Tab-separated table of C-alpha atoms (C1' of nucleotides) in Angstrom:
chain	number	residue	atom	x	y	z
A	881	UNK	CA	0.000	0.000	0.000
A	882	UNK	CA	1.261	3.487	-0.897
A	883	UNK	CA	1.412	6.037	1.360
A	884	UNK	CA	-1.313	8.343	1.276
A	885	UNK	CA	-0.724	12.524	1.960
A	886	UNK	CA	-2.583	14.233	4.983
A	887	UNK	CA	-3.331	17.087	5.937
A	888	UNK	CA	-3.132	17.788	9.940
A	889	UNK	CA	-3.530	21.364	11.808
A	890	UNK	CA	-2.703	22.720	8.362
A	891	UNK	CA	0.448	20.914	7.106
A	892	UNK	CA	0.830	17.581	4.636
A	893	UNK	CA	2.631	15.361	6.378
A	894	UNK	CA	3.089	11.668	5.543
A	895	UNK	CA	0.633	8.756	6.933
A	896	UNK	CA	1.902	5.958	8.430
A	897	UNK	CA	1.263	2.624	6.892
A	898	UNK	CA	-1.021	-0.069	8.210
A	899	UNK	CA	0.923	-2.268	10.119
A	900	UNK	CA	3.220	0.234	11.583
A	901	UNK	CA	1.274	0.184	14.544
A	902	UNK	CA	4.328	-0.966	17.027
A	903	UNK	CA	6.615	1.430	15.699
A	904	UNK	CA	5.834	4.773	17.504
A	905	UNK	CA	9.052	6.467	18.132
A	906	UNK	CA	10.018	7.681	21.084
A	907	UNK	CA	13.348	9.471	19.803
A	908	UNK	CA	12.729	12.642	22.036
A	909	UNK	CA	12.320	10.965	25.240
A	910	UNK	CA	14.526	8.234	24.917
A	911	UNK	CA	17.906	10.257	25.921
A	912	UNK	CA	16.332	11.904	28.757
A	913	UNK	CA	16.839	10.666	32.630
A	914	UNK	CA	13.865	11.953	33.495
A	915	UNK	CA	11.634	10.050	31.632
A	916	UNK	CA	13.805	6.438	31.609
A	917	UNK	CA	13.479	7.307	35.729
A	918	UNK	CA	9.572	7.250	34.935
A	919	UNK	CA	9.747	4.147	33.199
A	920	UNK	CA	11.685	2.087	35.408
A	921	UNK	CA	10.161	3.104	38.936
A	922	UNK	CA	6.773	2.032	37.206
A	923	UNK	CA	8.403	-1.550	35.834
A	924	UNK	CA	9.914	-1.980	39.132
A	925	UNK	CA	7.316	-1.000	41.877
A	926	UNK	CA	5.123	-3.021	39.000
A	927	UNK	CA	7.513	-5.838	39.961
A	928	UNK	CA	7.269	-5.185	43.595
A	929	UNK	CA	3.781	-5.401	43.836
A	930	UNK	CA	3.943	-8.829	42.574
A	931	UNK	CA	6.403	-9.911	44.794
A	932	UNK	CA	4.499	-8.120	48.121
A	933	UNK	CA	0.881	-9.662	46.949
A	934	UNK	CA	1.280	-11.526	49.354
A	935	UNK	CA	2.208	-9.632	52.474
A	936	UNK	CA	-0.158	-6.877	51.378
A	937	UNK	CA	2.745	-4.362	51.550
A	938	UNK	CA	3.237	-1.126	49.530
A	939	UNK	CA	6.597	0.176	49.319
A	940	UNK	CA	5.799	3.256	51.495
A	941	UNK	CA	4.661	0.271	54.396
A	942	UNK	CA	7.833	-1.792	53.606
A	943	UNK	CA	9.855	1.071	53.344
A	944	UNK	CA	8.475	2.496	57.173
A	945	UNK	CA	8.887	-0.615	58.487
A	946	UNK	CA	12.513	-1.489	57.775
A	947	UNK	CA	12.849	2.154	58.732
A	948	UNK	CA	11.283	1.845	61.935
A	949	UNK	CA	13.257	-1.605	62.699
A	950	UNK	CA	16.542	0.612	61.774
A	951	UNK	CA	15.751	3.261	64.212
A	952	UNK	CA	13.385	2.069	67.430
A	953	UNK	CA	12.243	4.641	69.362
A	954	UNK	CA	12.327	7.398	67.100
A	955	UNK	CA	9.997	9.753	66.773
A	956	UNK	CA	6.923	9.956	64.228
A	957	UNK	CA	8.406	13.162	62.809
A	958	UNK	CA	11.880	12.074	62.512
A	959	UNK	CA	10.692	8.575	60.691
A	960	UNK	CA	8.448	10.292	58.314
A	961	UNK	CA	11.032	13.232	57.149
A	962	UNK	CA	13.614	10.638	56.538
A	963	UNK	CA	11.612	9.113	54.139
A	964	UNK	CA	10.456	12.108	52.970
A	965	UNK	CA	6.373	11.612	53.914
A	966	UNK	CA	4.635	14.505	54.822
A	967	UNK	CA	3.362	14.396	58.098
A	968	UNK	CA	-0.281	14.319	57.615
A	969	UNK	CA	0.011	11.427	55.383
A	970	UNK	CA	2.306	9.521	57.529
A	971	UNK	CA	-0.290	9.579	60.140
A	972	UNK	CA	-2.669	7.384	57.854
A	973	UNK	CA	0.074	5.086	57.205
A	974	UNK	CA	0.736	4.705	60.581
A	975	UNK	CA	-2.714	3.834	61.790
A	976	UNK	CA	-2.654	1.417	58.832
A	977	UNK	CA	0.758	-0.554	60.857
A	978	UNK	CA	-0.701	0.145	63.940
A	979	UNK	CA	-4.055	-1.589	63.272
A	980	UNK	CA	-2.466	-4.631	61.735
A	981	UNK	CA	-0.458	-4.969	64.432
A	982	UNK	CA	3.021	-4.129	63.337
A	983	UNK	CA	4.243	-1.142	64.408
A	984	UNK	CA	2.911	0.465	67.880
A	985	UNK	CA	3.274	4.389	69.137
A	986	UNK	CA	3.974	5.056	72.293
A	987	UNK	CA	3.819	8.614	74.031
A	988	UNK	CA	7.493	9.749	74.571
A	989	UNK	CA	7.533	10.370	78.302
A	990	UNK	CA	10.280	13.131	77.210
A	991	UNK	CA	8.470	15.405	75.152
A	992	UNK	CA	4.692	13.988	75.718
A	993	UNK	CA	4.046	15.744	71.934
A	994	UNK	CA	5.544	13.046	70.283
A	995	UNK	CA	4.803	9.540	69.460
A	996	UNK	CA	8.208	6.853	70.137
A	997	UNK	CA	7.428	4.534	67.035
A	998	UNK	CA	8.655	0.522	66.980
A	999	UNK	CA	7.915	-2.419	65.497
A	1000	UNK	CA	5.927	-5.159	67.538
A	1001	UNK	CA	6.989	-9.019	67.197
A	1002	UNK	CA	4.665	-9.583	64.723
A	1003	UNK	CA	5.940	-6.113	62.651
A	1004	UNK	CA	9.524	-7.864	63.313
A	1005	UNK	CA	8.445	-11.098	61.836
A	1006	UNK	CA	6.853	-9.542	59.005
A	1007	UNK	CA	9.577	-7.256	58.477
A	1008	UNK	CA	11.791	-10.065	57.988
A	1009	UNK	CA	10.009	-11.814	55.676
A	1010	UNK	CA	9.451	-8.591	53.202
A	1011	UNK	CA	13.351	-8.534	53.700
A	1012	UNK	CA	13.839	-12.087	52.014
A	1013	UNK	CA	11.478	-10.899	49.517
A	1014	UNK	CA	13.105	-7.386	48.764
A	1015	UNK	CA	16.237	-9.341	48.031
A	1016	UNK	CA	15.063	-11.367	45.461
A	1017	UNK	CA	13.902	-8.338	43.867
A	1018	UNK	CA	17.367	-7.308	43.857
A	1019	UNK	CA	18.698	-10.117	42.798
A	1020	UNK	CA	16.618	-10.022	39.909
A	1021	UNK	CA	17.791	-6.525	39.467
A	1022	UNK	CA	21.619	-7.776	39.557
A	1023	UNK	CA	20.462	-10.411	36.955
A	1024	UNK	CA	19.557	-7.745	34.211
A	1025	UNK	CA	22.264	-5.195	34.907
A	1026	UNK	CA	25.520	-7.250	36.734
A	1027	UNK	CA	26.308	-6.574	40.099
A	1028	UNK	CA	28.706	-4.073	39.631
A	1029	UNK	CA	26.324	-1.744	37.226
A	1030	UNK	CA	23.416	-2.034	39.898
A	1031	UNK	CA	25.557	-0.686	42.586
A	1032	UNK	CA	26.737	2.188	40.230
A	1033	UNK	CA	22.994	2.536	39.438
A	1034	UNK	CA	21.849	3.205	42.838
A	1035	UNK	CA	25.637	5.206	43.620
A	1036	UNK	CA	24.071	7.650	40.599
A	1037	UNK	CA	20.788	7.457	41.628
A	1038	UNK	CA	21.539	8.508	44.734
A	1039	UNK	CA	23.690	11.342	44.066
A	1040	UNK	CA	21.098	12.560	41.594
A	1041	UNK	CA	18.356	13.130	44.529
A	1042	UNK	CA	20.431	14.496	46.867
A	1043	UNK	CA	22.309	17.046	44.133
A	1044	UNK	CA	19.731	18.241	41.957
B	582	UNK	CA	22.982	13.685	78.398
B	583	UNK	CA	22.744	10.316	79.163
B	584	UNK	CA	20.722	7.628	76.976
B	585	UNK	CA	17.711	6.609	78.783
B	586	UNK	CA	16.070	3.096	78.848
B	587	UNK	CA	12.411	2.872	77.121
B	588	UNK	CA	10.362	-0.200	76.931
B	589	UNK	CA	8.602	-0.461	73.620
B	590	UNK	CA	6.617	-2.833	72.231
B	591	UNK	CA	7.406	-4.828	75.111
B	592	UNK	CA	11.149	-4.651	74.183
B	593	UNK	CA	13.914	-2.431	75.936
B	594	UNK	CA	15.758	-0.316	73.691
B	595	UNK	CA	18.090	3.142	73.926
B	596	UNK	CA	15.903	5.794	74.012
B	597	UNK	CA	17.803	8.387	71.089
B	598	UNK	CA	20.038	11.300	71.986
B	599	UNK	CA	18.279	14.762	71.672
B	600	UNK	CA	20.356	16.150	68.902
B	601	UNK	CA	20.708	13.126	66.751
B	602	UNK	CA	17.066	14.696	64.941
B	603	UNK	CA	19.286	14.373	61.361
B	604	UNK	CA	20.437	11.439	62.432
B	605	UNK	CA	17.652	8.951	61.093
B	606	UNK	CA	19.298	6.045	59.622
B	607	UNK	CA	18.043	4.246	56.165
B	608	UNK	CA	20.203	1.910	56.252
B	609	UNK	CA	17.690	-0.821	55.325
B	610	UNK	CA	16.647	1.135	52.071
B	611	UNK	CA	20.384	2.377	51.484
B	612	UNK	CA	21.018	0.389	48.996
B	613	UNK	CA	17.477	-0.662	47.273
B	614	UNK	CA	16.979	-0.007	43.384
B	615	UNK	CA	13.624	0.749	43.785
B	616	UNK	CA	13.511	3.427	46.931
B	617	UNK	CA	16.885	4.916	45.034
B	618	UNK	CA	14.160	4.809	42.199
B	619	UNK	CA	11.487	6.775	43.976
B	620	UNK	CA	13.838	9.553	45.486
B	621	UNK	CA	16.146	10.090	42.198
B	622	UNK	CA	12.734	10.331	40.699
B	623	UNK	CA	10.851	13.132	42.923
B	624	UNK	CA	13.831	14.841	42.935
B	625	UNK	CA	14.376	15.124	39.036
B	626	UNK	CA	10.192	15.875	38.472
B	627	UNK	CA	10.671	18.924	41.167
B	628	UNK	CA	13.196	20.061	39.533
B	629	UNK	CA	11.238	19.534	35.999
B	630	UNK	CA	8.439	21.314	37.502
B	631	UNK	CA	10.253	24.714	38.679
B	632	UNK	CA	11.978	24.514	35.196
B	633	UNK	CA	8.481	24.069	33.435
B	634	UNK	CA	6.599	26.514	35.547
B	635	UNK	CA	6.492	29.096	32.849
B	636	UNK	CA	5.602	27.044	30.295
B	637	UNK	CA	3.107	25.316	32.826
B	638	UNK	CA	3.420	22.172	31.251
B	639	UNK	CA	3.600	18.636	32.921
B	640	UNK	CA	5.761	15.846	32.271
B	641	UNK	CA	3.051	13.736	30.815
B	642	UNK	CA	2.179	16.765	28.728
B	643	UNK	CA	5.566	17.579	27.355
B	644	UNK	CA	6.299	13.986	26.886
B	645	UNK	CA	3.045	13.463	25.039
B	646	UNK	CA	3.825	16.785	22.923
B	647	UNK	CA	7.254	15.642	21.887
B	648	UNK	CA	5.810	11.857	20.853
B	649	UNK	CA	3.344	13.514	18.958
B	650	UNK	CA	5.666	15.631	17.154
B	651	UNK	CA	8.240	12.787	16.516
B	652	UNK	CA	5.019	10.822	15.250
B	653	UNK	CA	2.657	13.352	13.594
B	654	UNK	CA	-0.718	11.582	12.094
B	655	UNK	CA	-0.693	8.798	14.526
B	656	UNK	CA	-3.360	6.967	15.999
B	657	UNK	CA	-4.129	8.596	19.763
B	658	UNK	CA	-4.263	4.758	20.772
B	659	UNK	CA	-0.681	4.184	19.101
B	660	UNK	CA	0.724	7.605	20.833
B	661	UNK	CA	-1.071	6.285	24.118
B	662	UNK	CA	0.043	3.111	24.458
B	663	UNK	CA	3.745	4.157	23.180
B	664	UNK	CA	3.887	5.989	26.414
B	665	UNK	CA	2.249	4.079	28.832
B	666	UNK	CA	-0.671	5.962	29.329
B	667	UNK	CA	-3.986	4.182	29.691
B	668	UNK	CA	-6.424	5.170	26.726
B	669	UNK	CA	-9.321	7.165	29.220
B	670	UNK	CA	-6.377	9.309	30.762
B	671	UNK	CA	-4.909	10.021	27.922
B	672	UNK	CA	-8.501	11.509	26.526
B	673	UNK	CA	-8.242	14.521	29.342
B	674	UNK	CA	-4.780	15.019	28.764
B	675	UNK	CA	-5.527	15.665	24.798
B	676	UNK	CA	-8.636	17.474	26.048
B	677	UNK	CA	-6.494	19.967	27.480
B	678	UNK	CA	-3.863	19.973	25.087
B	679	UNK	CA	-6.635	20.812	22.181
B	680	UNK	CA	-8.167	23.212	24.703
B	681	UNK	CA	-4.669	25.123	24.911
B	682	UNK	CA	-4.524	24.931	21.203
B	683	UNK	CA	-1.196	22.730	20.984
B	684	UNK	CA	-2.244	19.786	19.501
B	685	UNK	CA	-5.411	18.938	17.210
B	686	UNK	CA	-7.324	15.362	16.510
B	687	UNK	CA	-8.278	14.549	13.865
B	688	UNK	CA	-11.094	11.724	12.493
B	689	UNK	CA	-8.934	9.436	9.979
B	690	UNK	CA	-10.294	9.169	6.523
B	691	UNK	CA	-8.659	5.601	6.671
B	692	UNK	CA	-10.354	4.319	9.676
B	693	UNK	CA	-13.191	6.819	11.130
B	694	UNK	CA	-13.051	5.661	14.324
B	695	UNK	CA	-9.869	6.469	15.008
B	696	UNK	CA	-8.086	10.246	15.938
B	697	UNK	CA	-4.679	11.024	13.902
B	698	UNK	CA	-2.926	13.494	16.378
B	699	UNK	CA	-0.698	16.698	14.995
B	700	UNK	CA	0.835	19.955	17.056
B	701	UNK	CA	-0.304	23.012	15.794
B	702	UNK	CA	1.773	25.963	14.488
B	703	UNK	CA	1.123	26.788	18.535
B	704	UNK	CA	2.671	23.340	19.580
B	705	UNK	CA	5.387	23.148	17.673
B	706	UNK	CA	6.225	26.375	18.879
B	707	UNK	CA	5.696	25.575	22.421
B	708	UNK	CA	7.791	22.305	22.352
B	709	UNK	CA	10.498	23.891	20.847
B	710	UNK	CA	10.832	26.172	23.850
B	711	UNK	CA	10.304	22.938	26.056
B	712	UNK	CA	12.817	21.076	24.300
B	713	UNK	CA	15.317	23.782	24.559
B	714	UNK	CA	14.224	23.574	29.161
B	715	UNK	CA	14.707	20.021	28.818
B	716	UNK	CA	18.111	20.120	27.489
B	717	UNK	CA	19.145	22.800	30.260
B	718	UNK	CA	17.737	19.816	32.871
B	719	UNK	CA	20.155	17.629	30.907
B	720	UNK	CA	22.582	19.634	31.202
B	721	UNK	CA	22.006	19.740	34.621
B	722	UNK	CA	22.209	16.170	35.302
B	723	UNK	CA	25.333	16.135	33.858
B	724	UNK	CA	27.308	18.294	35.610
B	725	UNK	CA	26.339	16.430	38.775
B	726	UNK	CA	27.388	13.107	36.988
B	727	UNK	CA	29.611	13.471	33.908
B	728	UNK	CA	28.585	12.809	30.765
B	729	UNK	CA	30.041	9.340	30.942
B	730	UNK	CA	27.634	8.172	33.648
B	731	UNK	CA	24.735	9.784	32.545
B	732	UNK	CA	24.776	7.821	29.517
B	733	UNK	CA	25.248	4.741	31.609
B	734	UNK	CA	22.148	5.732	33.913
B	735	UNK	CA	19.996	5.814	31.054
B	736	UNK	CA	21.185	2.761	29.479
B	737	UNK	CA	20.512	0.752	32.355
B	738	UNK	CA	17.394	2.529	33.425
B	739	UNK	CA	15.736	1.603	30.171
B	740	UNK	CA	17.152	-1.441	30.271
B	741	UNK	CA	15.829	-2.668	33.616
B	742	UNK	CA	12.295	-1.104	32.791
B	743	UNK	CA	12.094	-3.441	29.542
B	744	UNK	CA	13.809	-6.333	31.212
B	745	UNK	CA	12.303	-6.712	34.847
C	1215	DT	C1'	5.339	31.303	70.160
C	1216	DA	C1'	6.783	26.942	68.173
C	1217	DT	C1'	6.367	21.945	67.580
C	1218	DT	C1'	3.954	17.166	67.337
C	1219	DG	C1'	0.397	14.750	65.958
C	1220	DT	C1'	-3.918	15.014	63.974
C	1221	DT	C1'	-8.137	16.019	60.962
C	1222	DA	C1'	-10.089	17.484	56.889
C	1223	DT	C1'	-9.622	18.366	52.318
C	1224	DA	C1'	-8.103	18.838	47.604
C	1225	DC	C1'	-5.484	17.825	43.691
C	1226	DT	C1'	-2.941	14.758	40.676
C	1227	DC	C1'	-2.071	9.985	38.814
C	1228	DT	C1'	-3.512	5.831	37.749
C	1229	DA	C1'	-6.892	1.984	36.922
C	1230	DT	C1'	-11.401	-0.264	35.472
C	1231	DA	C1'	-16.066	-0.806	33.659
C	1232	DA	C1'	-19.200	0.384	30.354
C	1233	DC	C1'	-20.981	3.116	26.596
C	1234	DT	C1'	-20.906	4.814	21.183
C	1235	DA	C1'	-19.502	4.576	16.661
C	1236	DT	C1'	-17.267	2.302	13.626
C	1237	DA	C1'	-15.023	-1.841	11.580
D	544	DT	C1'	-17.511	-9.710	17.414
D	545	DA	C1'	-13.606	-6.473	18.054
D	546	DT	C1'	-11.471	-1.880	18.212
D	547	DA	C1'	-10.956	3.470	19.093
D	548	DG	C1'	-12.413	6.903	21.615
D	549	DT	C1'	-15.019	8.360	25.378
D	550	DT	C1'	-17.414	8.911	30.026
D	551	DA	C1'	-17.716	8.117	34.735
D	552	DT	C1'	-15.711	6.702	38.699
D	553	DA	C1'	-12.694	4.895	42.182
D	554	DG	C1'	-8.350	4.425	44.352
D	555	DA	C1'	-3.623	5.659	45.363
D	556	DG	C1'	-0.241	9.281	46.392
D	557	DT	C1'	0.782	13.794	47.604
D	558	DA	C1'	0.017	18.601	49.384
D	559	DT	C1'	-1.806	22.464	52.469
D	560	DA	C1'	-4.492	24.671	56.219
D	561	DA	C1'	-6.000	24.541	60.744
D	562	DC	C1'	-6.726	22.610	65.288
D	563	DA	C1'	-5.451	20.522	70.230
D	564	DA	C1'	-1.913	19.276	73.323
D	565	DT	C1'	2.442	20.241	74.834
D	566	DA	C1'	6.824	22.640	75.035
DNA sequence: TATTGTTATACTCTATAACTATA
DNA sequence: TATAGTTATAGAGTATAACAATA
């Protein structure tokens, strides 16, 4: 089939051929680290919510818990700026933990404002076994890219958040 | 000071130093693809959107102006799909684009039930001036990481989003 | 006055079901 | 019967303002 002329928002340009339909290029986007960052934290938390199904964990709950297990007795406001949560949101996410069981607040009996956050056993066991888990996600990761390239990929990763 | 003792959770633990606020360890997620993923990634769309305030465009906007005008007369399903974007969002987002007078659909001769997508004179302008903000991000990037490694960060970026 | 946790709320992104018109 | 575009809607994730308790 020849290609036929068409005219769009006023200029003849060339259409595309049936059977052409997988061929949309990209060419624009594809050089740019903001977009291939878009990509791959969608294929990967895509992955992770596979992997977490079972445990019924989102990354922000994984990622609070192994925070919390890192740091007992912190408070509420120190947890949630380190992983950069807003404080109104962490609050929900909290009383998410806290009503499965996993993570408990207790008032600080030093400054009675703020909330002393740790894990309970069951948060510990759970925590543990989302660990296992995470690592085979990494492992996968080190299957793709080589072990060396995925720990320059999270070296540059990191400096890029904490630089820009 | 001295460290106190605090039972939590039914475990004893030190009670933190005042002073060691910054002091929040992420040890856990230190070296995790995926929360590397997320951070690198808020940081680089902030920094898109102060760039891209004047222009008052958002990622999913300029990325969907720039496929369009790498692809001009394709389907809206083929553009859609080509970025990721599920077929009812990417209606609004086109809705606003048209609105704005950047883009235009229009009904295919070929297929009727189908939109071929073009900028306008408007669009083309527009994305020119985008293009020329995203290479100053680029830029950007670069001088935190050398040319060298940016390169590899995309490489393996788009590799692990097509391979995971 | 300032800070901690909280509530309420809104806005953006993303996902799914169902409709219409065309094929 | 299937596909392209659309509508409506629901669910995350994220952001801001304002309040009570405490410092």
């Amino acid at each position: 089939m020849a290609r036929r002329s068409l005219k769009l928002a006023g200029r003849e340009i060339e259409e595309p051929e049936d059977g052409d339909a997988a061929a949309v290029e990209l060419i624009s986007l594809s050089d740019i680290v903001g977009y291939a960052l878009r990509r791959a934290q969608m294929a990967v938390f895509e992955d992770f919510g596979r992997r977490f199904a079972a445990l019924n964990l989102s990354p922000a709950q994984y990622s609070t818990l192994a925070t919390i297990g890192d740091n007992p007795g912190r408070k509420q406001s120190e947890i949630s700026a380190a992983l950069g949560i807003q404080r109104p949101n962490f609050v929900v996410l909290m009383d998410e933990l806290e009503r499965r069981g996993l993570a408990e607040r207790t008032r600080s009996g030093d400054d009675r404002r703020s909330n002393a956050l740790a894990l309970t056993a069951s948060g510990v066991e759970l925590l543990k076994r989302a660990r296992a888990l995470q690592g085979e996600q990494e492992a996968a990761v080190e299957a793709i890219l080589g072990g060396e390239e995925r720990k320059t990929l999270v070296a540059a990763l990191r400096k890029l958040a904490r630089e820009i």
